[in-house]
Amino acid sequence: MSELFGNTQERRWYIVQTYSGYENKVKANLDQRIATMGMEDRIFRVLVPVEEKVTIKDGKTKRVKRKVFPSYVLVEMILEDQSWYVVRHTPGVTGFVGSGNHPIPLSPKEADEIMRKLGKEAKPKVEVDFHIGDMIQVKNGPFAGQSGPVVEIDADKAKIKFRITVFGRETDVEADYNDLEKI
């Protein structure tokens, strides 16, 4: 085989296109091929970027995992003829992102941005149908039946701060999303 890519010895992230819905299968196949073909020193990581979202609507919580880049897998590798061949001929792979047979790596800035985003996505994103100023009512807990406006939303803790009147004074109270409903 001719030297298409040379031997740069530089680790870079490449985007590999797959058949729709085959991203996890391609990752599993590629991981297996890397091990059986002894490519651990050329192909380092294979990622199917996913994010988990938590939606809360009408008091019901639903967790959904979705692919950040449907039909694509990220591969960290040193691009050379043999590593290209292993990835390109993995079942389910349709090709590399690039021009013709010349894959174009992600820039270090793009790769860092994606990795940073994936690191932050370790915690599920919480989406709620509450907004600051919305009137809510407490369904459960010591303040059940009380109502008031939303003053703060803390998505990381899945809490909402709202204002109610206790003993004739306005007080900010915090509760879980699940314990509240919009009025």
PDB file of C-alpha atoms in Angstrom:
ATOM      1  CA  MET A   1       0.000   0.000   0.000  1.00  0.00           C
ATOM      2  CA  SER A   2       1.392   3.415  -0.907  1.00  0.00           C
ATOM      3  CA  GLU A   3       2.077   5.989   1.765  1.00  0.00           C
ATOM      4  CA  LEU A   4      -1.086   8.113   1.457  1.00  0.00           C
ATOM      5  CA  PHE A   5      -0.767   9.929   4.735  1.00  0.00           C
ATOM      6  CA  GLY A   6       2.891   9.638   5.607  1.00  0.00           C
ATOM      7  CA  ASN A   7       3.738   9.000   9.222  1.00  0.00           C
ATOM      8  CA  THR A   8       3.246  12.218  11.191  1.00  0.00           C
ATOM      9  CA  GLN A   9       3.096  10.630  14.681  1.00  0.00           C
ATOM     10  CA  GLU A  10       0.625  13.356  15.662  1.00  0.00           C
ATOM     11  CA  ARG A  11      -2.461  12.405  17.695  1.00  0.00           C
ATOM     12  CA  ARG A  12      -5.528  14.199  16.338  1.00  0.00           C
ATOM     13  CA  TRP A  13      -9.294  13.864  16.534  1.00  0.00           C
ATOM     14  CA  TYR A  14     -11.093  12.850  13.327  1.00  0.00           C
ATOM     15  CA  ILE A  15     -14.784  12.670  12.557  1.00  0.00           C
ATOM     16  CA  VAL A  16     -15.995   9.391  11.093  1.00  0.00           C
ATOM     17  CA  GLN A  17     -19.358   9.166   9.354  1.00  0.00           C
ATOM     18  CA  THR A  18     -21.536   6.114  10.042  1.00  0.00           C
ATOM     19  CA  TYR A  19     -24.843   4.723   8.912  1.00  0.00           C
ATOM     20  CA  SER A  20     -27.688   6.385  10.790  1.00  0.00           C
ATOM     21  CA  GLY A  21     -28.293   4.669  14.127  1.00  0.00           C
ATOM     22  CA  TYR A  22     -25.063   2.610  13.911  1.00  0.00           C
ATOM     23  CA  GLU A  23     -22.861   4.904  16.017  1.00  0.00           C
ATOM     24  CA  ASN A  24     -22.659   2.589  19.059  1.00  0.00           C
ATOM     25  CA  LYS A  25     -22.219  -0.498  16.884  1.00  0.00           C
ATOM     26  CA  VAL A  26     -19.369   1.211  14.991  1.00  0.00           C
ATOM     27  CA  LYS A  27     -17.721   2.152  18.313  1.00  0.00           C
ATOM     28  CA  ALA A  28     -17.966  -1.457  19.548  1.00  0.00           C
ATOM     29  CA  ASN A  29     -16.688  -2.866  16.230  1.00  0.00           C
ATOM     30  CA  LEU A  30     -13.835  -0.375  16.081  1.00  0.00           C
ATOM     31  CA  ASP A  31     -12.815  -1.001  19.709  1.00  0.00           C
ATOM     32  CA  GLN A  32     -12.695  -4.732  18.934  1.00  0.00           C
ATOM     33  CA  ARG A  33     -10.700  -4.215  15.713  1.00  0.00           C
ATOM     34  CA  ILE A  34      -8.200  -1.959  17.515  1.00  0.00           C
ATOM     35  CA  ALA A  35      -7.563  -4.717  20.076  1.00  0.00           C
ATOM     36  CA  THR A  36      -7.413  -7.654  17.653  1.00  0.00           C
ATOM     37  CA  MET A  37      -5.264  -5.811  15.086  1.00  0.00           C
ATOM     38  CA  GLY A  38      -2.872  -4.379  17.704  1.00  0.00           C
ATOM     39  CA  MET A  39      -3.606  -0.731  16.886  1.00  0.00           C
ATOM     40  CA  GLU A  40      -3.657   0.592  20.477  1.00  0.00           C
ATOM     41  CA  ASP A  41      -0.527   2.654  19.737  1.00  0.00           C
ATOM     42  CA  ARG A  42      -2.193   4.341  16.717  1.00  0.00           C
ATOM     43  CA  ILE A  43      -5.928   4.571  17.555  1.00  0.00           C
ATOM     44  CA  PHE A  44      -6.491   5.797  21.090  1.00  0.00           C
ATOM     45  CA  ARG A  45     -10.118   6.706  21.768  1.00  0.00           C
ATOM     46  CA  VAL A  46     -13.465   6.235  20.038  1.00  0.00           C
ATOM     47  CA  LEU A  47     -16.340   8.411  21.259  1.00  0.00           C
ATOM     48  CA  VAL A  48     -20.048   8.602  20.524  1.00  0.00           C
ATOM     49  CA  PRO A  49     -20.847  11.991  22.076  1.00  0.00           C
ATOM     50  CA  VAL A  50     -24.182  11.858  23.933  1.00  0.00           C
ATOM     51  CA  GLU A  51     -25.948  14.240  26.266  1.00  0.00           C
ATOM     52  CA  GLU A  52     -28.614  13.357  28.776  1.00  0.00           C
ATOM     53  CA  LYS A  53     -31.563  15.652  29.170  1.00  0.00           C
ATOM     54  CA  VAL A  54     -34.108  15.593  31.934  1.00  0.00           C
ATOM     55  CA  THR A  55     -37.452  17.115  31.033  1.00  0.00           C
ATOM     56  CA  ILE A  56     -40.018  17.886  33.676  1.00  0.00           C
ATOM     57  CA  LYS A  57     -43.468  18.659  32.389  1.00  0.00           C
ATOM     58  CA  ASP A  58     -46.680  18.514  34.383  1.00  0.00           C
ATOM     59  CA  GLY A  59     -44.722  17.077  37.322  1.00  0.00           C
ATOM     60  CA  LYS A  60     -43.410  14.068  35.336  1.00  0.00           C
ATOM     61  CA  THR A  61     -39.672  13.545  34.958  1.00  0.00           C
ATOM     62  CA  LYS A  62     -38.333  11.994  31.774  1.00  0.00           C
ATOM     63  CA  ARG A  63     -34.659  11.198  31.084  1.00  0.00           C
ATOM     64  CA  VAL A  64     -33.589  11.128  27.449  1.00  0.00           C
ATOM     65  CA  LYS A  65     -30.130  10.402  26.033  1.00  0.00           C
ATOM     66  CA  ARG A  66     -29.506  11.840  22.616  1.00  0.00           C
ATOM     67  CA  LYS A  67     -26.509  11.816  20.339  1.00  0.00           C
ATOM     68  CA  VAL A  68     -24.811  15.190  20.035  1.00  0.00           C
ATOM     69  CA  PHE A  69     -23.671  14.383  16.466  1.00  0.00           C
ATOM     70  CA  PRO A  70     -26.073  11.813  14.949  1.00  0.00           C
ATOM     71  CA  SER A  71     -24.391   9.557  12.336  1.00  0.00           C
ATOM     72  CA  TYR A  72     -20.885  10.557  13.485  1.00  0.00           C
ATOM     73  CA  VAL A  73     -18.234   9.074  15.778  1.00  0.00           C
ATOM     74  CA  LEU A  74     -15.091  10.844  17.003  1.00  0.00           C
ATOM     75  CA  VAL A  75     -11.798   8.947  16.766  1.00  0.00           C
ATOM     76  CA  GLU A  76      -8.503  10.063  18.307  1.00  0.00           C
ATOM     77  CA  MET A  77      -5.714   8.570  16.254  1.00  0.00           C
ATOM     78  CA  ILE A  78      -2.412   9.016  14.473  1.00  0.00           C
ATOM     79  CA  LEU A  79      -3.377   9.116  10.811  1.00  0.00           C
ATOM     80  CA  GLU A  80      -1.333   6.756   8.667  1.00  0.00           C
ATOM     81  CA  ASP A  81      -2.179   4.159   6.041  1.00  0.00           C
ATOM     82  CA  GLN A  82      -2.776   1.267   8.436  1.00  0.00           C
ATOM     83  CA  SER A  83      -4.818   3.219  11.022  1.00  0.00           C
ATOM     84  CA  TRP A  84      -6.880   4.799   8.222  1.00  0.00           C
ATOM     85  CA  TYR A  85      -7.523   1.330   6.766  1.00  0.00           C
ATOM     86  CA  VAL A  86      -8.634  -0.108  10.137  1.00  0.00           C
ATOM     87  CA  VAL A  87     -11.114   2.712  10.752  1.00  0.00           C
ATOM     88  CA  ARG A  88     -12.332   3.073   7.160  1.00  0.00           C
ATOM     89  CA  HIS A  89     -13.050  -0.655   6.762  1.00  0.00           C
ATOM     90  CA  THR A  90     -14.905  -1.063  10.056  1.00  0.00           C
ATOM     91  CA  PRO A  91     -18.463  -2.301   9.405  1.00  0.00           C
ATOM     92  CA  GLY A  92     -20.935   0.623   9.504  1.00  0.00           C
ATOM     93  CA  VAL A  93     -18.342   3.293   8.643  1.00  0.00           C
ATOM     94  CA  THR A  94     -19.138   5.242   5.475  1.00  0.00           C
ATOM     95  CA  GLY A  95     -16.044   7.447   5.537  1.00  0.00           C
ATOM     96  CA  PHE A  96     -14.065  10.201   7.195  1.00  0.00           C
ATOM     97  CA  VAL A  97     -15.094  13.833   7.145  1.00  0.00           C
ATOM     98  CA  GLY A  98     -12.741  15.535   4.716  1.00  0.00           C
ATOM     99  CA  SER A  99     -12.114  15.788   1.017  1.00  0.00           C
ATOM    100  CA  GLY A 100     -11.965  12.509  -0.872  1.00  0.00           C
ATOM    101  CA  ASN A 101      -9.634  10.067   0.872  1.00  0.00           C
ATOM    102  CA  HIS A 102      -7.966  12.841   2.891  1.00  0.00           C
ATOM    103  CA  PRO A 103      -9.526  13.117   6.354  1.00  0.00           C
ATOM    104  CA  ILE A 104      -9.392  16.564   7.911  1.00  0.00           C
ATOM    105  CA  PRO A 105      -8.705  16.543  11.670  1.00  0.00           C
ATOM    106  CA  LEU A 106     -10.534  18.756  14.132  1.00  0.00           C
ATOM    107  CA  SER A 107      -8.517  21.792  15.111  1.00  0.00           C
ATOM    108  CA  PRO A 108      -7.192  21.641  18.675  1.00  0.00           C
ATOM    109  CA  LYS A 109      -9.641  24.437  19.562  1.00  0.00           C
ATOM    110  CA  GLU A 110     -12.621  22.474  18.134  1.00  0.00           C
ATOM    111  CA  ALA A 111     -11.529  19.280  19.896  1.00  0.00           C
ATOM    112  CA  ASP A 112     -11.078  21.108  23.234  1.00  0.00           C
ATOM    113  CA  GLU A 113     -14.499  22.745  22.867  1.00  0.00           C
ATOM    114  CA  ILE A 114     -16.203  19.383  22.233  1.00  0.00           C
ATOM    115  CA  MET A 115     -14.372  17.663  25.106  1.00  0.00           C
ATOM    116  CA  ARG A 116     -15.203  20.524  27.473  1.00  0.00           C
ATOM    117  CA  LYS A 117     -18.873  20.339  26.462  1.00  0.00           C
ATOM    118  CA  LEU A 118     -18.922  16.563  26.980  1.00  0.00           C
ATOM    119  CA  GLY A 119     -17.308  16.997  30.402  1.00  0.00           C
ATOM    120  CA  LYS A 120     -20.042  19.431  31.417  1.00  0.00           C
ATOM    121  CA  GLU A 121     -22.694  17.118  30.072  1.00  0.00           C
ATOM    122  CA  ALA A 122     -21.785  14.468  32.645  1.00  0.00           C
ATOM    123  CA  LYS A 123     -24.637  15.921  34.686  1.00  0.00           C
ATOM    124  CA  PRO A 124     -27.932  15.710  32.857  1.00  0.00           C
ATOM    125  CA  LYS A 125     -29.400  18.937  31.574  1.00  0.00           C
ATOM    126  CA  VAL A 126     -32.689  19.681  33.239  1.00  0.00           C
ATOM    127  CA  GLU A 127     -35.409  21.308  31.211  1.00  0.00           C
ATOM    128  CA  VAL A 128     -38.504  22.545  32.988  1.00  0.00           C
ATOM    129  CA  ASP A 129     -41.556  24.416  31.886  1.00  0.00           C
ATOM    130  CA  PHE A 130     -41.108  27.051  34.645  1.00  0.00           C
ATOM    131  CA  HIS A 131     -39.767  30.570  34.116  1.00  0.00           C
ATOM    132  CA  ILE A 132     -38.928  33.381  36.531  1.00  0.00           C
ATOM    133  CA  GLY A 133     -42.149  35.228  37.330  1.00  0.00           C
ATOM    134  CA  ASP A 134     -44.439  32.224  36.678  1.00  0.00           C
ATOM    135  CA  MET A 135     -47.027  31.557  39.375  1.00  0.00           C
ATOM    136  CA  ILE A 136     -46.584  28.095  40.912  1.00  0.00           C
ATOM    137  CA  GLN A 137     -48.316  26.058  43.571  1.00  0.00           C
ATOM    138  CA  VAL A 138     -46.682  23.604  45.960  1.00  0.00           C
ATOM    139  CA  LYS A 139     -48.061  20.039  45.597  1.00  0.00           C
ATOM    140  CA  ASN A 140     -46.108  18.273  48.382  1.00  0.00           C
ATOM    141  CA  GLY A 141     -44.236  19.022  51.570  1.00  0.00           C
ATOM    142  CA  PRO A 142     -44.718  21.463  54.441  1.00  0.00           C
ATOM    143  CA  PHE A 143     -45.857  24.278  52.129  1.00  0.00           C
ATOM    144  CA  ALA A 144     -48.427  22.205  50.181  1.00  0.00           C
ATOM    145  CA  GLY A 145     -51.203  24.410  48.849  1.00  0.00           C
ATOM    146  CA  GLN A 146     -49.118  27.611  49.015  1.00  0.00           C
ATOM    147  CA  SER A 147     -48.570  29.551  45.811  1.00  0.00           C
ATOM    148  CA  GLY A 148     -46.307  32.336  44.636  1.00  0.00           C
ATOM    149  CA  PRO A 149     -44.046  33.607  41.863  1.00  0.00           C
ATOM    150  CA  VAL A 150     -40.803  31.887  40.796  1.00  0.00           C
ATOM    151  CA  VAL A 151     -37.818  34.071  41.735  1.00  0.00           C
ATOM    152  CA  GLU A 152     -34.879  31.765  40.885  1.00  0.00           C
ATOM    153  CA  ILE A 153     -34.238  28.518  38.984  1.00  0.00           C
ATOM    154  CA  ASP A 154     -31.231  26.332  39.872  1.00  0.00           C
ATOM    155  CA  ALA A 155     -30.986  23.708  37.109  1.00  0.00           C
ATOM    156  CA  ASP A 156     -27.846  22.079  38.589  1.00  0.00           C
ATOM    157  CA  LYS A 157     -29.632  21.229  41.855  1.00  0.00           C
ATOM    158  CA  ALA A 158     -33.084  20.738  40.226  1.00  0.00           C
ATOM    159  CA  LYS A 159     -34.534  23.328  42.629  1.00  0.00           C
ATOM    160  CA  ILE A 160     -36.796  26.350  42.236  1.00  0.00           C
ATOM    161  CA  LYS A 161     -36.915  29.291  44.620  1.00  0.00           C
ATOM    162  CA  PHE A 162     -40.309  30.960  44.894  1.00  0.00           C
ATOM    163  CA  ARG A 163     -41.907  33.608  47.143  1.00  0.00           C
ATOM    164  CA  ILE A 164     -44.754  32.837  49.549  1.00  0.00           C
ATOM    165  CA  THR A 165     -46.310  34.610  52.519  1.00  0.00           C
ATOM    166  CA  VAL A 166     -45.547  33.006  55.893  1.00  0.00           C
ATOM    167  CA  PHE A 167     -46.882  34.645  59.100  1.00  0.00           C
ATOM    168  CA  GLY A 168     -47.674  37.816  57.148  1.00  0.00           C
ATOM    169  CA  ARG A 169     -44.159  38.144  55.690  1.00  0.00           C
ATOM    170  CA  GLU A 170     -42.937  37.387  52.187  1.00  0.00           C
ATOM    171  CA  THR A 171     -40.372  34.600  52.325  1.00  0.00           C
ATOM    172  CA  ASP A 172     -38.304  32.908  49.622  1.00  0.00           C
ATOM    173  CA  VAL A 173     -38.614  29.118  49.762  1.00  0.00           C
ATOM    174  CA  GLU A 174     -36.780  26.462  47.754  1.00  0.00           C
ATOM    175  CA  ALA A 175     -38.345  23.207  46.512  1.00  0.00           C
ATOM    176  CA  ASP A 176     -37.717  20.408  44.001  1.00  0.00           C
ATOM    177  CA  TYR A 177     -39.191  20.788  40.521  1.00  0.00           C
ATOM    178  CA  ASN A 178     -41.303  17.689  41.123  1.00  0.00           C
ATOM    179  CA  ASP A 179     -43.073  19.254  44.118  1.00  0.00           C
ATOM    180  CA  LEU A 180     -44.388  22.225  42.130  1.00  0.00           C
ATOM    181  CA  GLU A 181     -46.946  22.870  39.429  1.00  0.00           C
ATOM    182  CA  LYS A 182     -47.737  25.891  37.293  1.00  0.00           C
ATOM    183  CA  ILE A 183     -50.961  27.734  38.020  1.00  0.00           C
TER     184      ILE A 183
END
